[in-house]
Coordinates of C-alpha atoms and ligand atoms in Angstrom, one line a residue:
X1 CA 113.0 101.5 95.0
X2 CA 109.4 100.4 95.8
X3 CA 106.8 103.0 95.0
X4 CA 105.4 104.1 98.4
X5 CA 102.1 105.1 96.7
X6 CA 101.7 101.5 95.2
X7 CA 98.2 101.2 96.6
X8 CA 97.2 104.2 94.5
X9 CA 99.2 103.5 91.5
X10 CA 98.7 99.6 91.2
X11 CA 95.8 97.3 91.3
X12 CA 95.3 94.3 93.5
X13 CA 95.3 91.3 91.2
X14 CA 95.7 88.4 93.6
X15 CA 96.2 87.1 97.0
X16 CA 99.0 85.0 98.4
X17 CA 99.6 83.6 101.8
X18 CA 96.8 85.8 103.2
X19 CA 98.2 89.0 101.8
X20 CA 97.4 91.0 98.5
X21 CA 99.5 91.0 95.4
X22 CA 99.6 94.3 93.6
X23 CA 100.2 94.0 89.8
X24 CA 101.2 94.0 87.1
X25 CA 102.1 90.3 87.3
X26 CA 103.4 88.3 84.4
X27 CA 105.1 85.1 85.8
X28 CA 107.8 84.2 86.1
X29 CA 109.6 87.4 85.0
X30 CA 107.1 90.0 86.6
X31 CA 105.8 89.3 90.1
X32 CA 104.5 92.6 91.5
X33 CA 104.3 93.7 95.1
X34 CA 103.4 91.3 97.9
X35 CA 101.7 92.7 101.0
X36 CA 100.2 95.9 102.1
X37 CA 101.2 97.0 105.5
X38 CA 104.5 95.3 105.0
X39 CA 105.0 95.4 101.1
X40 CA 107.9 93.8 99.2
X41 CA 108.5 94.6 95.6
X42 CA 109.4 91.1 94.3
X43 CA 110.8 92.6 91.1
X44 CA 113.3 94.7 93.0
X45 CA 114.1 92.0 95.8
X46 CA 117.4 90.3 95.0
X47 CA 117.3 87.9 98.0
X48 CA 119.8 89.8 100.1
X49 CA 118.1 88.2 103.3
X50 CA 118.7 91.0 105.7
X51 CA 115.1 91.5 106.2
X52 CA 114.5 87.8 107.0
X53 CA 117.4 87.7 109.4
X54 CA 116.7 91.1 111.3
X55 CA 112.8 91.2 111.6
X56 CA 112.3 90.7 115.3
X57 CA 108.9 89.0 114.8
X58 CA 109.6 87.0 111.8
X59 CA 107.3 88.6 109.3
X60 CA 109.1 87.3 106.3
X61 CA 109.4 83.7 104.9
X62 CA 111.4 82.7 101.8
X63 CA 109.5 81.6 98.8
X64 CA 110.9 80.2 95.6
X65 CA 110.5 82.3 92.4
X66 CA 112.3 80.3 89.7
X67 CA 112.9 82.2 86.4
X68 CA 112.8 85.7 88.0
X69 CA 115.6 87.7 86.5
X70 CA 116.6 89.4 89.9
X71 CA 116.6 86.3 92.1
X72 CA 115.0 83.0 92.3
X73 CA 113.9 83.5 96.1
X74 CA 112.0 86.4 97.6
X75 CA 111.2 87.5 101.1
X76 CA 107.5 87.0 101.4
X77 CA 105.7 89.1 104.1
X78 CA 103.7 86.0 105.2
X79 CA 103.0 87.3 108.6
X80 CA 102.7 91.0 108.0
X81 CA 99.9 91.2 110.6
X82 CA 102.5 90.6 113.3
X83 CA 104.6 93.7 112.3
X84 CA 105.6 96.1 115.1
X85 CA 106.6 98.9 112.8
X86 CA 110.3 98.9 113.9
X87 CA 111.4 99.8 110.2
X88 CA 114.4 97.7 110.6
X89 CA 113.6 95.8 107.3
X90 CA 113.2 99.1 105.5
X91 CA 116.6 100.3 106.7
X92 CA 118.5 97.1 106.0
X93 CA 117.3 96.3 102.5
X94 CA 120.1 97.2 100.1
X95 CA 117.8 97.9 97.2
X96 CA 114.9 99.5 99.0
X97 CA 112.5 96.9 98.0
X98 CA 110.3 97.1 101.3
X99 CA 107.7 99.7 102.3
X100 CA 106.2 99.6 105.9
X101 CA 103.1 101.9 106.2
X102 CA 103.6 102.7 109.8
X103 CA 101.1 105.6 109.4
Ligands
LIG201 FE1 109.6 93.2 110.8 FE2 110.1 95.7 111.8 FE3 110.0 95.2 109.1 FE4 107.8 95.2 110.6 S1 109.0 96.9 110.3 S2 108.3 93.6 109.0 S3 108.6 94.2 112.5 S4 111.5 94.3 110.6
LIG202 FE1 114.9 91.2 99.4 FE2 115.7 93.4 100.5 FE3 114.9 91.4 102.0 S1 116.6 92.3 98.7 S2 115.4 89.5 100.9 S3 113.7 92.5 100.6 S4 116.6 92.8 102.4
LIG203 ZN1 103.3 86.7 99.0

């Protein structure tokens, strides 16, 4: 599962689609965590798609990640600022790849 303390345990190494990327990143096999308020661990995501389908405000957008061992698509939190903290995505992800800091 995604580490809920990732902002303390990882370093911000990049930006993507207006959000932070938390390393380590070693493309294409290791992609890190995308987003901060809505964070998706790309190294855990296996492209189930429940988050993309169920988010009521369309926070997630598919991006292609060719060569990643888990899946060649990831749910990118492209619109994390729109999140209304419903926690649905956290509940539906089968591999607990998502952390939402509703704090
Ligand atoms: Fe979307 Fe709710 Fe997840 Fe926020 S917590 S990204 S609004 S499903
Ligand atoms: Fe990935 Fe979980 Fe969404 S596997 S596509 S973050 S439901
Ligand atoms: Zn991203």
